């Protein structure tokens, strides 16, 4: 015997039109303006995060902004081909390994909650590829947890008018880079690390 199948009722046109015109909040997948990025990144940088080049990114820079001069560092421009990177080190003993696994488990839950998936490397410091992190040269014998995050297909930042009154617009397709989603994930991971260490 077949059960009854519930058929969803159609949404009345007037209600559907009203919900379609609601303003949306800014997308976290958009390349941020530097004025937005720097205050959000500053506490992360103090905690150990850094802005690094995405592996395989080309060194040739394509024009990013229509209306900007070549010598101007453009908002959002230097966040393309970039990623946020954090390296945690743990003592090379059972307690260090236990702490690494605890942090890794919490990171896994945060990644699922944020729905943004970073690259994660767990290894003894002697096995970390030298190209992975500029910090590896300074690492002593330890366990390493290396996390890097960037957005593969970011949205261009919104057009704006700079301080001299020029209207600047994104020109072309954005390359992978750091977005609000990456900043949210990094802040969440840092909060987890602080909680696990007992820092308030």
Phi, psi and omega in degrees: 000130180273140177279168179282140179258128179281128179258124180295140179280147180290144176279129178304144185303317183298318180290322179295320180293323180293321180286332180288336182267000179297137177291141180265151176286161180300141182288134176288350180269008181272140173297126182279157170290152179301326180296337176270320184293312187301313178296328179285326183277332185308309180293330177292320179296318178298325181282348178124357177282151175220160177265120187233163178283140175292130179303136179085000179290141179285149180276341178287127182262126176276159176302134184252323185236132172279125178103351181265148175280159185294333184271001181268131171286113186273146177300131178082335184299316182274007173264352172282151182060024179237160176216159173265134184229139175222135177239125173251141177241148182225151179302146183277051178227183182299320180295319177298318179295320179297316180295321177298314180296323179296314178296318180298319177297317178294321178297319178301318179293319180295321179298317178294319180295315181284342183055047178215121195249109181278172169273134182231132177234128175238125183194160167295149183302330180291340182259359180285123178301136183301330180285348184291321186207139176290344181278347186297332180295331182270355184284139172268187177296114183194173168271144183236135170242113185246120181239131174226141182222137171205166181259126184290322181231077181285159173272146177294154178290163182289145175301151180207170177251126182281182185295337179271001177092002179280139176274123182247134180229151177290137182239115179098185181271129180294145175269165178308145181186190183272130178235180177300329179296321178292319178296320178298314181295315180299317179296321179294318180294322179293322177296322177297314180299317178298318180296317181293331178274351181083020179270135180256000000 
